[in-house]
PDB file of C-alpha atoms and ligand atoms in Angstrom:
ATOM      1  CA  MET A1338      -0.095   0.127   0.152  1.00  0.00           C
ATOM      2  CA  SER A1339       1.548   3.614  -0.789  1.00  0.00           C
ATOM      3  CA  ARG A1340       1.944   5.808   1.965  1.00  0.00           C
ATOM      4  CA  SER A1341       1.826   9.591   2.113  1.00  0.00           C
ATOM      5  CA  VAL A1342       5.612  10.720   2.443  1.00  0.00           C
ATOM      6  CA  LEU A1343       7.083  13.985   2.778  1.00  0.00           C
ATOM      7  CA  VAL A1344      10.419  14.740   2.478  1.00  0.00           C
ATOM      8  CA  THR A1345      11.755  18.318   3.456  1.00  0.00           C
ATOM      9  CA  GLY A1346      14.581  19.991   0.647  1.00  0.00           C
ATOM     10  CA  GLY A1347      13.568  17.134  -1.123  1.00  0.00           C
ATOM     11  CA  ASN A1348      13.967  18.839  -4.474  1.00  0.00           C
ATOM     12  CA  ARG A1349      17.849  18.278  -4.537  1.00  0.00           C
ATOM     13  CA  GLY A1350      20.829  16.577  -2.942  1.00  0.00           C
ATOM     14  CA  ILE A1351      20.361  14.154  -0.550  1.00  0.00           C
ATOM     15  CA  GLY A1352      16.510  14.965   0.057  1.00  0.00           C
ATOM     16  CA  LEU A1353      15.954  14.321  -4.072  1.00  0.00           C
ATOM     17  CA  ALA A1354      17.650  10.930  -3.578  1.00  0.00           C
ATOM     18  CA  ILE A1355      15.340  10.051  -0.892  1.00  0.00           C
ATOM     19  CA  ALA A1356      12.299  11.290  -1.997  1.00  0.00           C
ATOM     20  CA  ARG A1357      12.914   9.336  -5.536  1.00  0.00           C
ATOM     21  CA  ALA A1358      13.744   6.265  -3.550  1.00  0.00           C
ATOM     22  CA  PHE A1359      10.116   6.278  -1.805  1.00  0.00           C
ATOM     23  CA  ALA A1360       8.540   7.517  -5.059  1.00  0.00           C
ATOM     24  CA  ASP A1361      10.297   4.128  -6.847  1.00  0.00           C
ATOM     25  CA  ALA A1362       8.748   2.067  -3.846  1.00  0.00           C
ATOM     26  CA  GLY A1363       5.216   3.270  -4.792  1.00  0.00           C
ATOM     27  CA  ASP A1364       4.954   5.675  -2.172  1.00  0.00           C
ATOM     28  CA  ASP A1365       2.948   9.179  -2.899  1.00  0.00           C
ATOM     29  CA  VAL A1366       5.574  11.477  -2.039  1.00  0.00           C
ATOM     30  CA  ALA A1367       5.764  15.164  -1.436  1.00  0.00           C
ATOM     31  CA  ILE A1368       8.872  17.584  -1.429  1.00  0.00           C
ATOM     32  CA  THR A1369       9.549  20.800   0.030  1.00  0.00           C
ATOM     33  CA  TYR A1370      11.485  23.563  -2.275  1.00  0.00           C
ATOM     34  CA  ARG A1371      11.582  27.372  -1.746  1.00  0.00           C
ATOM     35  CA  THR A1372      12.986  28.776  -4.846  1.00  0.00           C
ATOM     36  CA  GLY A1373      13.116  27.951  -8.964  1.00  0.00           C
ATOM     37  CA  GLU A1374      11.299  24.656 -10.575  1.00  0.00           C
ATOM     38  CA  PRO A1375      11.156  21.573  -8.307  1.00  0.00           C
ATOM     39  CA  PRO A1376      11.801  18.048  -9.819  1.00  0.00           C
ATOM     40  CA  ALA A1377       9.062  16.188 -11.521  1.00  0.00           C
ATOM     41  CA  GLY A1378       6.934  13.502 -10.073  1.00  0.00           C
ATOM     42  CA  PHE A1379       6.286  14.747  -6.842  1.00  0.00           C
ATOM     43  CA  LEU A1380       4.076  17.135  -4.921  1.00  0.00           C
ATOM     44  CA  ALA A1381       6.009  19.748  -4.663  1.00  0.00           C
ATOM     45  CA  VAL A1382       5.170  22.435  -1.947  1.00  0.00           C
ATOM     46  CA  LYS A1383       6.679  25.985  -1.264  1.00  0.00           C
ATOM     47  CA  CYS A1384       7.951  26.059   1.789  1.00  0.00           C
ATOM     48  CA  ASP A1385      10.982  27.967   3.848  1.00  0.00           C
ATOM     49  CA  ILE A1386      10.567  25.654   7.251  1.00  0.00           C
ATOM     50  CA  THR A1387      11.956  28.688   9.350  1.00  0.00           C
ATOM     51  CA  ASP A1388       8.540  30.184   8.993  1.00  0.00           C
ATOM     52  CA  ALA A1389       5.648  28.328  10.770  1.00  0.00           C
ATOM     53  CA  GLU A1390       3.025  29.769   8.639  1.00  0.00           C
ATOM     54  CA  GLN A1391       4.229  28.249   5.597  1.00  0.00           C
ATOM     55  CA  VAL A1392       4.734  24.869   7.321  1.00  0.00           C
ATOM     56  CA  GLU A1393       1.606  25.085   8.070  1.00  0.00           C
ATOM     57  CA  GLN A1394       0.355  25.685   4.470  1.00  0.00           C
ATOM     58  CA  ALA A1395       2.692  22.910   3.242  1.00  0.00           C
ATOM     59  CA  TYR A1396       1.063  20.263   5.399  1.00  0.00           C
ATOM     60  CA  LYS A1397      -2.608  21.716   4.580  1.00  0.00           C
ATOM     61  CA  GLU A1398      -1.874  21.138   0.879  1.00  0.00           C
ATOM     62  CA  ILE A1399      -0.012  17.893   1.654  1.00  0.00           C
ATOM     63  CA  GLU A1400      -3.198  16.540   3.793  1.00  0.00           C
ATOM     64  CA  ASP A1401      -5.538  17.817   0.962  1.00  0.00           C
ATOM     65  CA  ARG A1402      -3.842  16.304  -2.217  1.00  0.00           C
ATOM     66  CA  GLN A1403      -2.068  13.132  -0.462  1.00  0.00           C
ATOM     67  CA  GLY A1404      -3.777  12.616   3.066  1.00  0.00           C
ATOM     68  CA  PRO A1405      -1.865  13.137   6.332  1.00  0.00           C
ATOM     69  CA  VAL A1406       1.987  12.597   6.570  1.00  0.00           C
ATOM     70  CA  GLN A1407       2.571   8.864   7.211  1.00  0.00           C
ATOM     71  CA  VAL A1408       6.287   9.271   6.571  1.00  0.00           C
ATOM     72  CA  LEU A1409       8.509  12.437   7.760  1.00  0.00           C
ATOM     73  CA  VAL A1410      11.999  12.642   6.718  1.00  0.00           C
ATOM     74  CA  ALA A1411      13.166  16.122   7.896  1.00  0.00           C
ATOM     75  CA  ASN A1412      16.315  16.499   5.706  1.00  0.00           C
ATOM     76  CA  ALA A1413      16.314  20.137   5.153  1.00  0.00           C
ATOM     77  CA  GLY A1414      19.670  22.029   6.466  1.00  0.00           C
ATOM     78  CA  VAL A1415      22.050  24.539   5.624  1.00  0.00           C
ATOM     79  CA  THR A1416      25.534  25.386   6.882  1.00  0.00           C
ATOM     80  CA  ARG A1417      26.976  28.733   7.831  1.00  0.00           C
ATOM     81  CA  ASP A1418      30.631  27.732   8.630  1.00  0.00           C
ATOM     82  CA  GLN A1419      33.191  30.378  10.284  1.00  0.00           C
ATOM     83  CA  LEU A1420      35.783  29.571  13.054  1.00  0.00           C
ATOM     84  CA  LEU A1421      33.871  30.673  16.480  1.00  0.00           C
ATOM     85  CA  MET A1422      35.873  33.854  16.698  1.00  0.00           C
ATOM     86  CA  ARG A1423      34.293  35.024  13.433  1.00  0.00           C
ATOM     87  CA  MET A1424      30.906  33.617  13.990  1.00  0.00           C
ATOM     88  CA  SER A1425      28.020  35.749  14.089  1.00  0.00           C
ATOM     89  CA  GLU A1426      25.051  35.292  16.469  1.00  0.00           C
ATOM     90  CA  ASP A1427      23.210  35.284  12.945  1.00  0.00           C
ATOM     91  CA  ASP A1428      25.574  32.806  11.743  1.00  0.00           C
ATOM     92  CA  PHE A1429      24.274  30.537  14.754  1.00  0.00           C
ATOM     93  CA  CYS A1430      20.936  31.223  14.921  1.00  0.00           C
ATOM     94  CA  SER A1431      20.254  31.111  11.611  1.00  0.00           C
ATOM     95  CA  VAL A1432      21.671  27.408  10.954  1.00  0.00           C
ATOM     96  CA  LEU A1433      20.029  26.210  14.550  1.00  0.00           C
ATOM     97  CA  ASP A1434      16.635  27.899  13.440  1.00  0.00           C
ATOM     98  CA  THR A1435      16.899  26.104  10.087  1.00  0.00           C
ATOM     99  CA  ASN A1436      18.417  22.746  11.015  1.00  0.00           C
ATOM    100  CA  LEU A1437      16.921  22.295  14.762  1.00  0.00           C
ATOM    101  CA  THR A1438      14.057  24.153  15.280  1.00  0.00           C
ATOM    102  CA  GLY A1439      12.708  23.910  11.778  1.00  0.00           C
ATOM    103  CA  THR A1440      12.571  20.428  12.255  1.00  0.00           C
ATOM    104  CA  PHE A1441      11.219  20.793  15.688  1.00  0.00           C
ATOM    105  CA  ARG A1442       8.437  22.678  13.358  1.00  0.00           C
ATOM    106  CA  VAL A1443       7.723  20.180  10.482  1.00  0.00           C
ATOM    107  CA  VAL A1444       7.849  17.037  13.177  1.00  0.00           C
ATOM    108  CA  LYS A1445       5.564  18.853  15.276  1.00  0.00           C
ATOM    109  CA  ARG A1446       2.576  19.252  12.903  1.00  0.00           C
ATOM    110  CA  ALA A1447       3.205  15.672  11.386  1.00  0.00           C
ATOM    111  CA  ASN A1448       2.598  14.341  14.481  1.00  0.00           C
ATOM    112  CA  ARG A1449      -0.897  15.630  14.974  1.00  0.00           C
ATOM    113  CA  GLY A1450      -1.590  13.269  12.255  1.00  0.00           C
ATOM    114  CA  MET A1451       0.367  10.321  13.556  1.00  0.00           C
ATOM    115  CA  LEU A1452      -1.210  10.250  16.617  1.00  0.00           C
ATOM    116  CA  ARG A1453      -4.673  10.429  15.438  1.00  0.00           C
ATOM    117  CA  ALA A1454      -3.606   7.196  12.985  1.00  0.00           C
ATOM    118  CA  ARG A1455      -1.579   5.804  16.044  1.00  0.00           C
ATOM    119  CA  LYS A1456       1.525   5.030  13.741  1.00  0.00           C
ATOM    120  CA  GLY A1457       3.975   6.851  11.950  1.00  0.00           C
ATOM    121  CA  ARG A1458       7.443   7.091  11.167  1.00  0.00           C
ATOM    122  CA  VAL A1459       9.942   9.787  11.455  1.00  0.00           C
ATOM    123  CA  VAL A1460      13.278  10.033  10.323  1.00  0.00           C
ATOM    124  CA  LEU A1461      15.766  12.902  10.948  1.00  0.00           C
ATOM    125  CA  ILE A1462      18.730  13.723   9.018  1.00  0.00           C
ATOM    126  CA  SER A1463      21.871  14.462  11.410  1.00  0.00           C
ATOM    127  CA  SER A1464      25.460  14.261  10.443  1.00  0.00           C
ATOM    128  CA  VAL A1465      28.891  12.778  11.721  1.00  0.00           C
ATOM    129  CA  VAL A1466      29.908  15.864  12.770  1.00  0.00           C
ATOM    130  CA  GLY A1467      26.900  15.924  15.248  1.00  0.00           C
ATOM    131  CA  LEU A1468      28.891  13.732  17.465  1.00  0.00           C
ATOM    132  CA  LEU A1469      32.346  13.766  16.183  1.00  0.00           C
ATOM    133  CA  GLY A1470      32.601  18.105  16.197  1.00  0.00           C
ATOM    134  CA  SER A1471      34.595  20.094  13.570  1.00  0.00           C
ATOM    135  CA  ALA A1472      36.555  22.953  13.310  1.00  0.00           C
ATOM    136  CA  GLY A1473      34.811  25.923  11.838  1.00  0.00           C
ATOM    137  CA  GLN A1474      31.209  24.344  12.258  1.00  0.00           C
ATOM    138  CA  ALA A1475      30.299  24.888  15.808  1.00  0.00           C
ATOM    139  CA  ASN A1476      26.665  25.970  14.936  1.00  0.00           C
ATOM    140  CA  TYR A1477      26.138  23.186  12.339  1.00  0.00           C
ATOM    141  CA  ALA A1478      27.429  20.538  14.623  1.00  0.00           C
ATOM    142  CA  ALA A1479      25.286  21.825  17.803  1.00  0.00           C
ATOM    143  CA  SER A1480      22.306  21.946  15.691  1.00  0.00           C
ATOM    144  CA  LYS A1481      22.914  18.146  14.519  1.00  0.00           C
ATOM    145  CA  ALA A1482      23.699  16.857  17.931  1.00  0.00           C
ATOM    146  CA  GLY A1483      20.575  18.551  19.118  1.00  0.00           C
ATOM    147  CA  LEU A1484      18.635  16.447  16.554  1.00  0.00           C
ATOM    148  CA  VAL A1485      19.722  13.427  18.479  1.00  0.00           C
ATOM    149  CA  GLY A1486      18.359  14.572  21.682  1.00  0.00           C
ATOM    150  CA  PHE A1487      15.134  15.873  20.372  1.00  0.00           C
ATOM    151  CA  ALA A1488      14.574  12.360  18.374  1.00  0.00           C
ATOM    152  CA  ARG A1489      15.475  10.480  21.232  1.00  0.00           C
ATOM    153  CA  SER A1490      12.854  12.280  23.237  1.00  0.00           C
ATOM    154  CA  LEU A1491      10.396  11.969  21.006  1.00  0.00           C
ATOM    155  CA  ALA A1492      11.070   8.306  20.798  1.00  0.00           C
ATOM    156  CA  ARG A1493      10.109   7.921  24.386  1.00  0.00           C
ATOM    157  CA  GLU A1494       7.093  10.318  24.173  1.00  0.00           C
ATOM    158  CA  LEU A1495       5.494   8.422  21.141  1.00  0.00           C
ATOM    159  CA  GLY A1496       6.932   5.116  20.990  1.00  0.00           C
ATOM    160  CA  SER A1497       3.347   4.146  22.882  1.00  0.00           C
ATOM    161  CA  ARG A1498       1.706   5.166  20.027  1.00  0.00           C
ATOM    162  CA  ASN A1499       3.504   3.210  17.127  1.00  0.00           C
ATOM    163  CA  ILE A1500       5.609   6.199  16.116  1.00  0.00           C
ATOM    164  CA  THR A1501       9.287   5.643  15.396  1.00  0.00           C
ATOM    165  CA  VAL A1502      11.710   8.318  15.587  1.00  0.00           C
ATOM    166  CA  ASN A1503      15.153   7.567  14.177  1.00  0.00           C
ATOM    167  CA  VAL A1504      18.246   9.629  12.976  1.00  0.00           C
ATOM    168  CA  VAL A1505      20.469   8.946   9.717  1.00  0.00           C
ATOM    169  CA  ALA A1506      24.051  10.639  10.263  1.00  0.00           C
ATOM    170  CA  PRO A1507      25.523  10.980   6.702  1.00  0.00           C
ATOM    171  CA  GLY A1508      29.417  11.239   6.405  1.00  0.00           C
ATOM    172  CA  ILE A1509      30.573  13.179   3.623  1.00  0.00           C
ATOM    173  CA  VAL A1510      27.863  12.747   0.639  1.00  0.00           C
ATOM    174  CA  ASP A1511      28.459  14.456  -2.960  1.00  0.00           C
ATOM    175  CA  THR A1512      26.112  17.302  -3.084  1.00  0.00           C
ATOM    176  CA  ASP A1513      25.911  21.145  -3.364  1.00  0.00           C
ATOM    177  CA  MET A1514      26.518  21.210   0.046  1.00  0.00           C
ATOM    178  CA  THR A1515      29.852  19.620   0.056  1.00  0.00           C
ATOM    179  CA  ARG A1516      30.859  20.896  -3.258  1.00  0.00           C
ATOM    180  CA  ALA A1517      30.922  24.473  -1.431  1.00  0.00           C
ATOM    181  CA  LEU A1518      34.242  23.149  -0.183  1.00  0.00           C
ATOM    182  CA  ASP A1519      37.486  23.496  -1.477  1.00  0.00           C
ATOM    183  CA  GLU A1520      39.542  20.314  -3.035  1.00  0.00           C
ATOM    184  CA  ALA A1521      41.952  20.455  -0.324  1.00  0.00           C
ATOM    185  CA  GLN A1522      38.955  20.261   2.278  1.00  0.00           C
ATOM    186  CA  ARG A1523      37.167  17.429   0.755  1.00  0.00           C
ATOM    187  CA  GLU A1524      40.068  15.296   0.390  1.00  0.00           C
ATOM    188  CA  SER A1525      41.355  15.775   3.883  1.00  0.00           C
ATOM    189  CA  ILE A1526      37.935  14.300   5.231  1.00  0.00           C
ATOM    190  CA  VAL A1527      37.721  11.629   2.841  1.00  0.00           C
ATOM    191  CA  LYS A1528      41.098  10.526   3.850  1.00  0.00           C
ATOM    192  CA  GLN A1529      39.726   9.494   7.598  1.00  0.00           C
ATOM    193  CA  VAL A1530      37.039   7.695   5.754  1.00  0.00           C
ATOM    194  CA  PRO A1531      37.773   3.864   6.379  1.00  0.00           C
ATOM    195  CA  LEU A1532      35.679   3.016   3.268  1.00  0.00           C
ATOM    196  CA  ALA A1533      38.272   5.731   1.478  1.00  0.00           C
ATOM    197  CA  ARG A1534      35.507   7.652  -0.702  1.00  0.00           C
ATOM    198  CA  GLY A1535      32.472  10.443  -0.310  1.00  0.00           C
ATOM    199  CA  GLY A1536      28.930   8.780  -0.288  1.00  0.00           C
ATOM    200  CA  GLN A1537      26.561   9.032  -2.638  1.00  0.00           C
ATOM    201  CA  PRO A1538      22.864  10.419  -1.975  1.00  0.00           C
ATOM    202  CA  GLU A1539      21.644   6.729  -2.565  1.00  0.00           C
ATOM    203  CA  GLU A1540      23.190   5.346  -0.020  1.00  0.00           C
ATOM    204  CA  ILE A1541      21.666   7.521   2.498  1.00  0.00           C
ATOM    205  CA  ALA A1542      18.310   7.228   1.035  1.00  0.00           C
ATOM    206  CA  ALA A1543      18.768   3.660   1.513  1.00  0.00           C
ATOM    207  CA  ALA A1544      19.281   3.581   5.103  1.00  0.00           C
ATOM    208  CA  VAL A1545      16.118   6.159   5.409  1.00  0.00           C
ATOM    209  CA  ARG A1546      13.762   4.159   3.397  1.00  0.00           C
ATOM    210  CA  PHE A1547      14.867   0.623   5.759  1.00  0.00           C
ATOM    211  CA  LEU A1548      13.815   2.911   8.850  1.00  0.00           C
ATOM    212  CA  ALA A1549      10.481   3.766   7.542  1.00  0.00           C
ATOM    213  CA  SER A1550       9.691   0.215   6.217  1.00  0.00           C
ATOM    214  CA  GLU A1551       8.125  -2.404   8.337  1.00  0.00           C
ATOM    215  CA  GLU A1552      11.246  -4.351   8.540  1.00  0.00           C
ATOM    216  CA  ALA A1553      12.567  -1.692  10.976  1.00  0.00           C
ATOM    217  CA  ALA A1554       9.131  -1.763  13.362  1.00  0.00           C
ATOM    218  CA  TYR A1555      11.134  -2.275  16.233  1.00  0.00           C
ATOM    219  CA  ILE A1556      13.532   0.348  15.740  1.00  0.00           C
ATOM    220  CA  THR A1557      13.235   3.877  17.354  1.00  0.00           C
ATOM    221  CA  GLY A1558      15.712   6.237  19.100  1.00  0.00           C
ATOM    222  CA  ALA A1559      18.328   4.925  17.091  1.00  0.00           C
ATOM    223  CA  VAL A1560      21.147   6.850  14.929  1.00  0.00           C
ATOM    224  CA  ILE A1561      22.557   5.124  12.054  1.00  0.00           C
ATOM    225  CA  PRO A1562      25.626   5.975  10.635  1.00  0.00           C
ATOM    226  CA  VAL A1563      26.056   6.096   6.820  1.00  0.00           C
ATOM    227  CA  ASP A1564      29.620   7.490   6.719  1.00  0.00           C
ATOM    228  CA  GLY A1565      32.039   4.744   5.317  1.00  0.00           C
ATOM    229  CA  GLY A1566      33.221   4.468   8.922  1.00  0.00           C
ATOM    230  CA  LEU A1567      34.044   7.792   9.462  1.00  0.00           C
ATOM    231  CA  GLY A1568      32.424   8.008  12.959  1.00  0.00           C
ATOM    232  CA  MET A1569      33.018   4.545  13.676  1.00  0.00           C
ATOM    233  CA  GLY A1570      29.529   3.696  14.686  1.00  0.00           C
ATOM    234  CA  HIS A1571      28.637   7.199  16.635  1.00  0.00           C
TER     235      HIS A1571
HETATM  236  P1  NDP B2847      22.086  20.541  -0.387  1.00  0.00           P
HETATM  237  O1  NDP B2847      22.642  21.967   0.185  1.00  0.00           O
HETATM  238  O2  NDP B2847      22.191  20.097  -1.679  1.00  0.00           O
HETATM  239  O3  NDP B2847      20.520  20.618  -0.282  1.00  0.00           O
HETATM  240  C1  NDP B2847      19.842  21.120   0.891  1.00  0.00           C
HETATM  241  C2  NDP B2847      18.079  20.935   1.446  1.00  0.00           C
HETATM  242  O4  NDP B2847      17.637  21.869   2.548  1.00  0.00           O
HETATM  243  C3  NDP B2847      18.008  22.168  -0.115  1.00  0.00           C
HETATM  244  O5  NDP B2847      16.977  21.138  -0.589  1.00  0.00           O
HETATM  245  C4  NDP B2847      17.129  23.206   0.435  1.00  0.00           C
HETATM  246  O6  NDP B2847      16.153  23.728  -0.126  1.00  0.00           O
HETATM  247  C5  NDP B2847      16.929  22.784   1.740  1.00  0.00           C
HETATM  248  N1  NDP B2847      16.573  23.838   2.717  1.00  0.00           N
HETATM  249  C6  NDP B2847      17.543  24.674   3.517  1.00  0.00           C
HETATM  250  N2  NDP B2847      17.076  25.454   4.344  1.00  0.00           N
HETATM  251  C7  NDP B2847      15.828  25.212   4.052  1.00  0.00           C
HETATM  252  C8  NDP B2847      14.608  26.045   4.731  1.00  0.00           C
HETATM  253  N3  NDP B2847      15.259  27.239   5.710  1.00  0.00           N
HETATM  254  N4  NDP B2847      13.492  25.502   4.489  1.00  0.00           N
HETATM  255  C9  NDP B2847      13.432  24.872   3.513  1.00  0.00           C
HETATM  256  N5  NDP B2847      14.288  23.520   2.871  1.00  0.00           N
HETATM  257  C10 NDP B2847      15.516  24.320   3.175  1.00  0.00           C
HETATM  258  O7  NDP B2847      22.349  19.753   0.762  1.00  0.00           O
HETATM  259  P2  NDP B2847      22.271  18.016   1.088  1.00  0.00           P
HETATM  260  O8  NDP B2847      21.354  17.514   0.521  1.00  0.00           O
HETATM  261  O9  NDP B2847      23.740  17.915   0.903  1.00  0.00           O
HETATM  262  O10 NDP B2847      22.291  17.879   2.682  1.00  0.00           O
HETATM  263  C11 NDP B2847      20.666  17.331   3.014  1.00  0.00           C
HETATM  264  C12 NDP B2847      20.725  17.130   4.255  1.00  0.00           C
HETATM  265  O11 NDP B2847      22.020  15.990   4.976  1.00  0.00           O
HETATM  266  C13 NDP B2847      20.774  18.520   5.247  1.00  0.00           C
HETATM  267  O12 NDP B2847      20.363  18.057   6.713  1.00  0.00           O
HETATM  268  C14 NDP B2847      22.483  18.289   5.450  1.00  0.00           C
HETATM  269  O13 NDP B2847      23.123  18.772   6.994  1.00  0.00           O
HETATM  270  C15 NDP B2847      22.593  16.515   5.876  1.00  0.00           C
HETATM  271  N6  NDP B2847      23.831  16.273   5.582  1.00  0.00           N
HETATM  272  C16 NDP B2847      24.790  16.270   4.286  1.00  0.00           C
HETATM  273  C17 NDP B2847      26.326  15.927   4.128  1.00  0.00           C
HETATM  274  C18 NDP B2847      26.734  15.823   2.695  1.00  0.00           C
HETATM  275  O14 NDP B2847      28.090  15.574   3.055  1.00  0.00           O
HETATM  276  N7  NDP B2847      26.329  16.417   1.907  1.00  0.00           N
HETATM  277  C19 NDP B2847      26.732  15.061   5.399  1.00  0.00           C
HETATM  278  C20 NDP B2847      25.803  15.324   6.694  1.00  0.00           C
HETATM  279  C21 NDP B2847      24.640  15.273   7.138  1.00  0.00           C
HETATM  280  P3  NDP B2847      16.576  24.866  -1.388  1.00  0.00           P
HETATM  281  O15 NDP B2847      16.880  24.384  -2.525  1.00  0.00           O
HETATM  282  O16 NDP B2847      15.084  25.540  -1.249  1.00  0.00           O
HETATM  283  O17 NDP B2847      17.546  25.616  -1.111  1.00  0.00           O
END
């Protein structure tokens, strides 16, 4: 049976690979986008997750057109790298507002329908740096570590309602986000990866789809690294 799936930031990068994986399996997939032309094949809703009103409107549209969200993948995220000395309050707060508070906004809104259905799957996209730390990414790492505490608290709150909440923590994956790094930075990260390469968005999507599947019904509060061994299980 097809499910109603929402992938935030599903218009490109890892989010698009996740959206495709669910659509290929026969699910009805909604994606959010902010600007430009969204990819075809999905219910594309315009939504900036830093704006609660836009989140509300997006959910209304999705509920009208494909029913309440049964599987939520909170993938949208940003970086604004800077050493602490030069990191402005805006650099810090804007990254937290998207990656952590934005995730709170979309999960809270999805939870309403999931509680009613007494069933739901939530997967949050964190990062290996959430637990490892990363010089120049204090804002990003704090937001991604925050997602782990957020997910585990919800796993406890919502488990008795048959709603699972899990985290996928990718390592370095080939997308616009990492293409913004210079070659030397990329190489120095890849050198630390036991599998000796960066990941592909489809490899992250496979783990997300598993966590949303029937086979993963007994997994909640987990952090699944998909990082070529970079974080050694963390
Ligand atoms: P991209 O930069 O390629 O894509 C980011 C996505 O997030 C875009 O779809 C973007 O939408 C969306 N987004 C950003 N801000 C907002 C916002 N305020 N409201 C709605 N959507 C927003 O990144 P990736 O695909 O690489 O990253 C996806 C996720 O994976 C992120 O959470 C990232 O932190 C995480 N991650 C990525 C890693 C990597 O190596 N690439 C490693 C570890 C984690 P738009 O097109 O409208 O800008």
